[in-house]
mmCIF file of C-alpha atoms in Angstrom:
data_model
loop_
_atom_site.group_PDB
_atom_site.id
_atom_site.type_symbol
_atom_site.label_atom_id
_atom_site.label_comp_id
_atom_site.label_asym_id
_atom_site.label_seq_id
_atom_site.Cartn_x
_atom_site.Cartn_y
_atom_site.Cartn_z
ATOM 1 C CA MET B 1 68.761 55.922 130.868
ATOM 2 C CA LYS B 2 69.993 55.141 127.508
ATOM 3 C CA CYS B 3 69.921 58.839 126.674
ATOM 4 C CA LYS B 4 71.900 59.719 129.731
ATOM 5 C CA CYS B 5 74.526 57.065 128.892
ATOM 6 C CA ILE B 6 75.060 58.630 125.485
ATOM 7 C CA ARG B 7 75.293 62.009 127.045
ATOM 8 C CA VAL B 8 78.000 60.810 129.522
ATOM 9 C CA LEU B 9 79.935 59.037 126.686
ATOM 10 C CA MET B 10 79.775 62.269 124.438
ATOM 11 C CA ILE B 11 81.046 64.485 127.440
ATOM 12 C CA THR B 12 83.830 61.950 128.174
ATOM 13 C CA LEU B 13 84.790 61.745 124.478
ATOM 14 C CA ALA B 14 84.721 65.568 124.156
ATOM 15 C CA THR B 15 86.894 65.934 127.332
ATOM 16 C CA MET B 16 89.381 63.226 125.952
ATOM 17 C CA ILE B 17 89.713 65.012 122.689
ATOM 18 C CA ALA B 18 90.057 68.407 124.291
ATOM 19 C CA LEU B 19 92.849 66.962 126.651
ATOM 20 C CA THR B 20 94.731 65.127 123.940
ATOM 21 C CA GLY B 21 94.662 68.309 121.866
ATOM 22 C CA SER B 22 95.782 70.474 124.637
ATOM 23 C CA VAL B 23 99.439 69.906 123.913
ATOM 24 C CA LEU B 24 99.037 71.222 120.422
ATOM 25 C CA MET B 25 96.476 73.874 121.435
ATOM 26 C CA ALA B 26 99.245 75.227 123.746
ATOM 27 C CA GLN B 27 101.389 76.074 120.641
ATOM 28 C CA GLN B 28 100.888 79.400 119.032
ATOM 29 C CA ASP B 29 99.860 78.854 115.522
ATOM 30 C CA LYS B 30 102.132 81.877 114.545
ATOM 31 C CA MET B 31 105.060 83.070 116.396
ATOM 32 C CA ILE B 32 106.656 86.349 115.854
ATOM 33 C CA LEU B 33 110.529 86.223 115.718
ATOM 34 C CA ASP B 34 111.861 89.678 116.655
ATOM 35 C CA SER B 35 115.547 90.004 116.664
ATOM 36 C CA SER B 36 115.221 93.487 118.164
ATOM 37 C CA LYS B 37 114.477 91.803 121.483
ATOM 38 C CA VAL B 38 117.968 90.273 121.793
ATOM 39 C CA SER B 39 119.990 92.443 119.572
ATOM 40 C CA LYS B 40 120.231 96.251 119.415
ATOM 41 C CA LYS B 41 121.133 96.210 115.813
ATOM 42 C CA LYS B 42 118.404 97.275 113.708
ATOM 43 C CA GLY B 43 117.686 94.326 111.364
ATOM 44 C CA ARG B 44 115.029 93.518 108.903
ATOM 45 C CA SER B 45 111.425 93.262 109.770
ATOM 46 C CA VAL B 46 110.196 90.636 112.263
ATOM 47 C CA VAL B 47 109.466 87.079 110.916
ATOM 48 C CA THR B 48 106.078 85.484 111.367
ATOM 49 C CA PHE B 49 106.914 81.803 111.935
ATOM 50 C CA PRO B 50 104.062 79.336 111.354
ATOM 51 C CA HIS B 51 105.019 76.815 114.052
ATOM 52 C CA TYR B 52 101.857 74.711 113.713
ATOM 53 C CA GLN B 53 102.411 74.393 109.910
ATOM 54 C CA HIS B 54 105.725 72.668 110.703
ATOM 55 C CA ILE B 55 104.094 70.117 113.060
ATOM 56 C CA GLU B 56 101.377 69.467 110.470
ATOM 57 C CA ALA B 57 104.102 68.821 107.988
ATOM 58 C CA GLY B 58 105.084 65.760 110.093
ATOM 59 C CA LEU B 59 108.211 67.104 111.694
ATOM 60 C CA ASP B 60 108.899 66.000 115.090
ATOM 61 C CA CYS B 61 109.991 68.419 117.830
ATOM 62 C CA LYS B 62 113.733 67.455 117.676
ATOM 63 C CA ALA B 63 113.864 67.943 113.997
ATOM 64 C CA CYS B 64 114.344 71.580 114.967
ATOM 65 C CA HIS B 65 114.701 71.934 118.629
ATOM 66 C CA HIS B 66 118.179 70.747 119.742
ATOM 67 C CA VAL B 67 120.757 70.413 122.385
ATOM 68 C CA TYR B 68 123.826 68.930 120.862
ATOM 69 C CA GLN B 69 126.466 66.870 122.754
ATOM 70 C CA ASN B 70 129.165 65.064 120.918
ATOM 71 C CA GLY B 71 127.190 65.429 117.771
ATOM 72 C CA LYS B 72 124.003 63.882 119.102
ATOM 73 C CA ASN B 73 120.735 65.728 119.946
ATOM 74 C CA VAL B 74 120.146 64.990 123.670
ATOM 75 C CA LEU B 75 117.333 67.286 124.186
ATOM 76 C CA ASP B 76 114.849 66.187 126.719
ATOM 77 C CA GLU B 77 111.463 66.705 124.978
ATOM 78 C CA SER B 78 109.502 67.295 128.231
ATOM 79 C CA GLN B 79 111.347 70.572 128.518
ATOM 80 C CA LEU B 80 109.744 71.941 125.482
ATOM 81 C CA GLU B 81 107.176 73.964 127.326
ATOM 82 C CA GLU B 82 106.165 77.562 126.326
ATOM 83 C CA GLY B 83 107.712 80.026 128.427
ATOM 84 C CA ASN B 84 110.625 77.843 129.464
ATOM 85 C CA PRO B 85 113.731 80.137 129.142
ATOM 86 C CA ASP B 86 116.089 77.275 128.936
ATOM 87 C CA ILE B 87 114.731 76.210 125.514
ATOM 88 C CA ARG B 88 114.983 79.505 123.876
ATOM 89 C CA CYS B 89 117.412 79.449 120.960
ATOM 90 C CA SER B 90 119.198 82.589 122.344
ATOM 91 C CA LYS B 91 120.145 80.456 125.451
ATOM 92 C CA CYS B 92 122.912 78.944 123.484
ATOM 93 C CA HIS B 93 123.312 80.848 120.321
ATOM 94 C CA SER B 94 124.795 84.108 121.706
ATOM 95 C CA ALA B 95 127.123 86.577 119.903
ATOM 96 C CA LYS B 96 130.066 84.656 121.142
ATOM 97 C CA LEU B 97 129.279 81.351 119.681
ATOM 98 C CA ARG B 98 130.456 80.555 116.114
ATOM 99 C CA LEU B 99 126.795 80.341 115.164
ATOM 100 C CA ASN B 100 125.247 83.352 116.448
ATOM 101 C CA LEU B 101 121.463 83.763 116.809
ATOM 102 C CA GLN B 102 121.001 85.084 113.387
ATOM 103 C CA GLN B 103 123.110 82.516 111.714
ATOM 104 C CA ALA B 104 121.289 79.925 113.681
ATOM 105 C CA PHE B 105 117.926 81.003 112.517
ATOM 106 C CA HIS B 106 119.039 81.492 108.985
ATOM 107 C CA ASP B 107 120.780 77.977 108.877
ATOM 108 C CA GLN B 108 117.759 76.202 110.606
ATOM 109 C CA CYS B 109 115.127 77.717 108.232
ATOM 110 C CA ILE B 110 116.962 78.096 104.931
ATOM 111 C CA GLY B 111 119.072 75.138 105.335
ATOM 112 C CA CYS B 112 116.042 72.798 105.747
ATOM 113 C CA HIS B 113 113.977 74.590 103.092
ATOM 114 C CA VAL B 114 116.909 74.193 100.573
ATOM 115 C CA ARG B 115 117.464 70.537 101.506
ATOM 116 C CA TYR B 116 113.690 69.796 100.980
ATOM 117 C CA GLN B 117 113.951 71.647 97.568
ATOM 118 C CA LYS B 118 116.842 69.400 96.548
ATOM 119 C CA GLU B 119 114.844 66.401 97.579
ATOM 120 C CA LYS B 120 112.007 67.649 95.554
ATOM 121 C CA LYS B 121 109.685 67.828 98.495
ATOM 122 C CA LYS B 122 107.200 70.560 99.365
ATOM 123 C CA THR B 123 109.229 73.227 101.105
ATOM 124 C CA GLY B 124 109.229 76.674 102.499
ATOM 125 C CA PRO B 125 110.800 80.170 101.374
ATOM 126 C CA ARG B 126 114.415 80.641 100.620
ATOM 127 C CA TYR B 127 114.423 84.369 99.475
ATOM 128 C CA CYS B 128 115.058 87.042 102.149
ATOM 129 C CA GLY B 129 111.885 88.907 101.634
ATOM 130 C CA GLU B 130 109.704 85.845 101.844
ATOM 131 C CA CYS B 131 110.181 85.665 105.580
ATOM 132 C CA HIS B 132 111.269 89.212 106.316
ATOM 133 C CA ILE B 133 107.957 90.702 104.886
ATOM 134 C CA ARG B 134 107.775 94.461 104.764
ATOM 135 C CA LYS B 135 104.699 95.939 106.324
ATOM 136 C CA MET N 1 112.816 77.068 88.187
ATOM 137 C CA TYR N 2 114.755 78.522 91.154
ATOM 138 C CA ASP N 3 116.954 75.493 91.378
ATOM 139 C CA LEU N 4 118.086 76.159 87.746
ATOM 140 C CA ILE N 5 118.386 79.930 87.913
ATOM 141 C CA GLY N 6 119.740 80.132 91.628
ATOM 142 C CA GLY N 7 121.859 77.080 91.304
ATOM 143 C CA GLN N 8 123.555 75.835 88.087
ATOM 144 C CA LEU N 9 123.165 79.046 86.230
ATOM 145 C CA VAL N 10 124.861 81.048 88.885
ATOM 146 C CA SER N 11 128.000 78.746 88.760
ATOM 147 C CA THR N 12 127.898 78.699 84.866
ATOM 148 C CA ALA N 13 127.817 82.576 84.928
ATOM 149 C CA PHE N 14 130.715 82.818 87.227
ATOM 150 C CA VAL N 15 132.784 80.226 85.097
ATOM 151 C CA VAL N 16 132.013 82.173 81.965
ATOM 152 C CA PHE N 17 132.736 85.453 83.721
ATOM 153 C CA VAL N 18 136.190 84.346 85.068
ATOM 154 C CA SER N 19 137.359 82.294 81.966
ATOM 155 C CA GLY N 20 136.069 85.181 79.655
ATOM 156 C CA LEU N 21 138.121 87.636 81.496
ATOM 157 C CA LEU N 22 141.190 85.380 81.511
ATOM 158 C CA TYR N 23 140.797 84.907 77.753
ATOM 159 C CA GLN N 24 140.340 88.649 76.852
ATOM 160 C CA GLY N 25 143.362 89.204 79.161
ATOM 161 C CA SER N 26 145.516 86.843 77.356
ATOM 162 C CA ARG N 27 144.137 88.234 74.003
ATOM 163 C CA PHE N 28 145.206 91.652 75.048
ATOM 164 C CA PHE N 29 148.810 90.586 75.780
ATOM 165 C CA LYS N 30 149.070 88.543 72.623
ATOM 166 C CA LEU N 31 147.662 91.348 70.348
ATOM 167 C CA THR N 32 149.951 93.774 71.721
ATOM 168 C CA LYS N 33 153.075 91.719 71.413
ATOM 169 C CA LYS N 34 152.729 91.715 67.724
ATOM 170 C CA LYS N 35 153.196 95.558 67.453
ATOM 171 C CA GLU N 36 156.267 97.339 66.472
ATOM 172 C CA TRP N 37 157.158 99.652 69.138
ATOM 173 C CA ILE N 38 157.950 103.244 68.414
ATOM 174 C CA LEU N 39 159.508 105.258 71.029
ATOM 175 C CA PRO N 40 157.076 107.874 72.307
ATOM 176 C CA PRO N 41 158.510 111.352 73.143
ATOM 177 C CA LEU N 42 160.544 110.656 76.373
ATOM 178 C CA ALA N 43 158.540 112.194 79.461
ATOM 179 C CA GLY N 44 161.115 113.927 81.617
ATOM 180 C CA ALA N 45 163.840 114.063 79.115
ATOM 181 C CA GLU N 46 164.249 117.641 79.836
ATOM 182 C CA LYS N 47 166.378 118.678 82.793
ATOM 183 C CA ARG N 48 164.621 118.051 86.007
ATOM 184 C CA VAL N 49 164.036 121.206 87.958
ATOM 185 C CA LYS N 50 163.225 121.156 91.623
ATOM 186 C CA LYS N 51 159.554 122.173 92.265
ATOM 187 C CA THR N 52 157.972 123.424 95.222
ATOM 188 C CA VAL N 53 154.833 121.740 96.733
ATOM 189 C CA VAL N 54 152.553 124.410 95.258
ATOM 190 C CA GLN N 55 154.237 124.035 91.822
ATOM 191 C CA TYR N 56 153.612 120.351 92.019
ATOM 192 C CA ILE N 57 149.961 120.769 92.808
ATOM 193 C CA VAL N 58 149.629 123.311 90.091
ATOM 194 C CA ALA N 59 151.409 121.010 87.617
ATOM 195 C CA GLY N 60 149.144 118.108 88.768
ATOM 196 C CA LEU N 61 146.005 120.308 88.106
ATOM 197 C CA THR N 62 147.134 121.533 84.831
ATOM 198 C CA SER N 63 147.639 117.983 83.658
ATOM 199 C CA LEU N 64 143.788 117.553 84.184
ATOM 200 C CA GLN N 65 143.128 120.050 81.429
ATOM 201 C CA GLY N 66 143.435 117.405 78.799
ATOM 202 C CA THR N 67 140.940 114.990 80.581
ATOM 203 C CA LEU N 68 137.254 114.995 81.170
ATOM 204 C CA TRP N 69 137.657 117.382 83.987
ATOM 205 C CA LYS N 70 138.090 120.085 81.577
ATOM 206 C CA THR N 71 135.978 118.985 78.639
ATOM 207 C CA ASP N 72 132.924 117.714 80.604
ATOM 208 C CA PRO N 73 133.106 118.128 84.248
ATOM 209 C CA LEU N 74 129.583 117.077 85.018
ATOM 210 C CA MET N 75 130.030 113.822 83.111
ATOM 211 C CA MET N 76 133.235 113.286 85.068
ATOM 212 C CA ILE N 77 131.412 113.758 88.380
ATOM 213 C CA VAL N 78 128.505 111.690 87.504
ATOM 214 C CA THR N 79 130.570 108.727 86.054
ATOM 215 C CA SER N 80 132.831 108.683 89.188
ATOM 216 C CA VAL N 81 130.001 108.509 91.534
ATOM 217 C CA PHE N 82 128.254 105.994 89.402
ATOM 218 C CA HIS N 83 131.207 103.708 89.406
ATOM 219 C CA VAL N 84 131.992 104.038 93.012
ATOM 220 C CA CYS N 85 128.226 103.263 94.027
ATOM 221 C CA LEU N 86 128.092 100.444 91.313
ATOM 222 C CA ILE N 87 130.956 98.584 93.041
ATOM 223 C CA LEU N 88 130.262 99.225 96.633
ATOM 224 C CA ALA N 89 126.595 98.523 96.640
ATOM 225 C CA PRO N 90 126.539 94.730 95.488
ATOM 226 C CA ILE N 91 129.825 93.866 97.422
ATOM 227 C CA PHE N 92 128.779 95.264 100.826
ATOM 228 C CA LEU N 93 125.185 94.333 100.488
ATOM 229 C CA LEU N 94 123.735 92.584 103.437
ATOM 230 C CA GLY N 95 121.556 90.118 101.551
ATOM 231 C CA HIS N 96 124.422 89.051 99.266
ATOM 232 C CA ASN N 97 126.742 88.587 102.326
ATOM 233 C CA MET N 98 124.015 86.576 103.983
ATOM 234 C CA LEU N 99 123.982 84.251 100.962
ATOM 235 C CA LEU N 100 127.660 83.928 100.988
ATOM 236 C CA ASP N 101 127.794 83.173 104.727
ATOM 237 C CA GLN N 102 124.987 80.563 104.032
ATOM 238 C CA SER N 103 126.886 78.752 101.360
ATOM 239 C CA TRP N 104 130.527 79.199 102.173
ATOM 240 C CA GLY N 105 130.494 80.058 105.793
ATOM 241 C CA LEU N 106 132.483 83.375 105.132
ATOM 242 C CA SER N 107 131.350 86.820 104.113
ATOM 243 C CA LEU N 108 132.546 90.393 103.659
ATOM 244 C CA TRP N 109 131.276 93.261 105.977
ATOM 245 C CA SER N 110 127.856 94.686 105.330
ATOM 246 C CA LEU N 111 126.876 98.214 105.077
ATOM 247 C CA PRO N 112 123.618 99.284 106.652
ATOM 248 C CA GLU N 113 120.624 98.375 104.359
ATOM 249 C CA SER N 114 119.328 101.851 104.141
ATOM 250 C CA PHE N 115 122.827 103.004 103.016
ATOM 251 C CA THR N 116 123.071 100.461 100.252
ATOM 252 C CA ASN N 117 119.576 101.502 99.143
ATOM 253 C CA GLY N 118 120.770 105.063 98.875
ATOM 254 C CA LEU N 119 123.751 103.928 96.785
ATOM 255 C CA THR N 120 121.364 101.884 94.412
ATOM 256 C CA ILE N 121 119.209 105.017 94.067
ATOM 257 C CA VAL N 122 122.355 107.035 93.061
ATOM 258 C CA VAL N 123 123.261 104.282 90.520
ATOM 259 C CA LEU N 124 119.812 104.461 88.972
ATOM 260 C CA ILE N 125 119.726 108.357 88.902
ATOM 261 C CA CYS N 126 123.286 108.228 87.156
ATOM 262 C CA ALA N 127 122.124 105.625 84.646
ATOM 263 C CA ALA N 128 119.137 107.926 83.888
ATOM 264 C CA PHE N 129 121.546 110.694 83.291
ATOM 265 C CA PHE N 130 123.697 108.600 80.802
ATOM 266 C CA MET N 131 120.490 107.537 78.994
ATOM 267 C CA MET N 132 119.309 111.144 78.647
ATOM 268 C CA ARG N 133 122.733 112.098 77.447
ATOM 269 C CA ARG N 134 122.601 109.384 74.668
ATOM 270 C CA LEU N 135 118.904 110.447 73.719
ATOM 271 C CA PHE N 136 119.140 114.216 73.818
ATOM 272 C CA LEU N 137 122.857 115.463 73.318
ATOM 273 C CA ALA N 138 123.312 115.441 69.478
ATOM 274 C CA ARG N 139 127.142 114.845 69.709
ATOM 275 C CA VAL N 140 126.504 111.724 71.961
ATOM 276 C CA ARG N 141 123.471 110.541 69.943
ATOM 277 C CA ALA N 142 125.663 110.601 66.742
ATOM 278 C CA ILE N 143 127.995 107.889 68.168
ATOM 279 C CA THR N 144 125.185 105.939 69.879
ATOM 280 C CA SER N 145 124.009 102.573 68.551
ATOM 281 C CA PHE N 146 121.538 99.906 69.849
ATOM 282 C CA HIS N 147 124.483 98.156 71.444
ATOM 283 C CA ASP N 148 125.176 101.087 73.749
ATOM 284 C CA TYR N 149 121.594 101.173 75.067
ATOM 285 C CA PHE N 150 121.675 97.297 75.575
ATOM 286 C CA VAL N 151 124.925 97.527 77.582
ATOM 287 C CA LEU N 152 123.428 100.259 79.684
ATOM 288 C CA LEU N 153 120.469 98.107 80.272
ATOM 289 C CA ILE N 154 122.418 95.140 81.330
ATOM 290 C CA ALA N 155 124.394 97.303 83.770
ATOM 291 C CA VAL N 156 121.325 98.682 85.277
ATOM 292 C CA ALA N 157 118.977 95.774 85.437
ATOM 293 C CA PRO N 158 120.425 94.120 88.537
ATOM 294 C CA PHE N 159 120.060 97.496 90.465
ATOM 295 C CA LEU N 160 116.712 98.084 89.164
ATOM 296 C CA THR N 161 115.510 94.637 90.061
ATOM 297 C CA GLY N 162 117.470 94.639 93.403
ATOM 298 C CA PHE N 163 115.853 97.896 94.223
ATOM 299 C CA LEU N 164 112.316 96.594 93.675
ATOM 300 C CA ALA N 165 113.227 93.367 95.509
ATOM 301 C CA TYR N 166 114.474 95.250 98.607
ATOM 302 C CA HIS N 167 111.222 97.184 98.725
ATOM 303 C CA GLN N 168 109.210 94.195 97.993
ATOM 304 C CA TRP N 169 107.257 95.965 95.196
ATOM 305 C CA PHE N 170 105.390 93.906 92.617
ATOM 306 C CA ASP N 171 105.506 89.960 92.899
ATOM 307 C CA TYR N 172 108.457 89.308 95.110
ATOM 308 C CA ARG N 173 109.265 85.965 93.614
ATOM 309 C CA ILE N 174 109.328 87.071 90.158
ATOM 310 C CA VAL N 175 111.298 90.136 90.920
ATOM 311 C CA MET N 176 113.882 87.957 92.663
ATOM 312 C CA ILE N 177 114.147 85.635 89.781
ATOM 313 C CA LEU N 178 114.663 88.604 87.487
ATOM 314 C CA HIS N 179 117.266 90.001 89.801
ATOM 315 C CA ILE N 180 119.166 86.879 89.743
ATOM 316 C CA LEU N 181 118.904 86.431 85.925
ATOM 317 C CA ALA N 182 120.024 90.121 85.407
ATOM 318 C CA GLY N 183 123.009 89.527 87.618
ATOM 319 C CA GLU N 184 123.965 86.441 85.623
ATOM 320 C CA LEU N 185 123.504 88.108 82.320
ATOM 321 C CA MET N 186 125.881 90.882 83.562
ATOM 322 C CA LEU N 187 128.447 88.416 84.588
ATOM 323 C CA ILE N 188 128.287 86.624 81.380
ATOM 324 C CA THR N 189 128.388 89.753 79.057
ATOM 325 C CA ILE N 190 131.194 91.554 80.893
ATOM 326 C CA PRO N 191 134.050 89.967 79.211
ATOM 327 C CA PHE N 192 132.458 90.151 75.660
ATOM 328 C CA THR N 193 131.067 93.562 75.563
ATOM 329 C CA LYS N 194 132.036 97.229 76.333
ATOM 330 C CA LEU N 195 131.518 96.197 80.002
ATOM 331 C CA GLY N 196 134.899 94.641 79.679
ATOM 332 C CA HIS N 197 136.415 97.959 80.652
ATOM 333 C CA MET N 198 135.965 96.491 84.168
ATOM 334 C CA LEU N 199 139.261 94.640 83.297
ATOM 335 C CA PHE N 200 140.704 96.678 80.515
ATOM 336 C CA PHE N 201 140.654 99.949 82.456
ATOM 337 C CA PHE N 202 143.377 98.713 84.676
ATOM 338 C CA LEU N 203 145.359 97.421 81.725
ATOM 339 C CA TYR N 204 145.024 100.738 79.659
ATOM 340 C CA ARG N 205 145.489 102.867 82.664
ATOM 341 C CA PHE N 206 148.506 101.484 84.420
ATOM 342 C CA PHE N 207 150.304 99.427 81.862
ATOM 343 C CA ILE N 208 150.267 101.653 78.967
ATOM 344 C CA GLY N 209 150.125 104.787 81.146
ATOM 345 C CA SER N 210 153.414 103.615 82.840
ATOM 346 C CA GLU N 211 154.953 103.123 79.433
ATOM 347 C CA TYR N 212 154.690 106.782 78.720
ATOM 348 C CA SER N 213 155.807 107.938 82.138
ATOM 349 C CA PHE N 214 157.993 105.863 84.260
ATOM 350 C CA THR N 215 159.561 103.423 81.786
ATOM 351 C CA ARG N 216 160.263 105.802 78.990
ATOM 352 C CA GLY N 217 158.446 103.794 76.170
ATOM 353 C CA ASN N 218 159.654 100.333 77.168
ATOM 354 C CA ARG N 219 156.981 97.680 77.275
ATOM 355 C CA THR N 220 157.245 96.358 80.847
ATOM 356 C CA TRP N 221 154.393 93.932 80.737
#
């Protein structure tokens, strides 16, 4: 009887852990950012973006994902689901916008990495070839 | 390390570069003022004859006889190509313009990267040609000193390291740091070495040139 109880408890625990982890599991560890999918211009090589590493670093979703209205980030976090076309950067950052897609990505990544560098925190790459790695 | 080399040192290099050029420019004007001016033979003092277009072209081509075109045409071609590529490549380089856009929000147009890569290779080949000349041509070697090799190295280093960085050969970070350092060294040394011809070329060519042609020996500057 006692043994069965422990088994049920262990299965419940395992299920709970699997469930809580599911949100993070849904995120790909590494994402491929390929400009050729939205732009015909031949750019530099694709960027492999370690998404999970950014979550591990303690950044919350809205540190990067944003919808700005009157200078405030009004993004509804429940929208952040993989495959949702409305949360893609290219949804807003088109060629017509002052910040086009390329500038948006550069600002988002390099801007933050430079800021962290200035604050003497552990930071990411800032040179072109550190993200756009040649194969 | 990057903070220093990619931050304060860049602005320091630009300040030294601009103020150095201003200093040398003002020195140029000051030193030439002291001179006593002797009237050179007046160009065009003889009676002007109406020339046909063909005669104009022939006269223009004959005037090239006294220049490098006649004495060393290969050097003339290589040096022209070298200078054009040397100026175009860094100014219209995509990576540089991206950095400008990042920090100032404005940038120039960019040439395709494969094209600027080609320009860089041309600069490197021309520089190799200059070095070979200094090493193997007796008449050039006779007037070559260590300073000449040093200046050539300073001019070429940003292109060599930039080429390595673009192709991501060797350790990328180290190559990038060397590239930035090479650029800074070039900016700092331009006003104080032979590389100053970047400024003085225009002064010699146009001011002094005009004195002997349009302005009949008058100092107009």
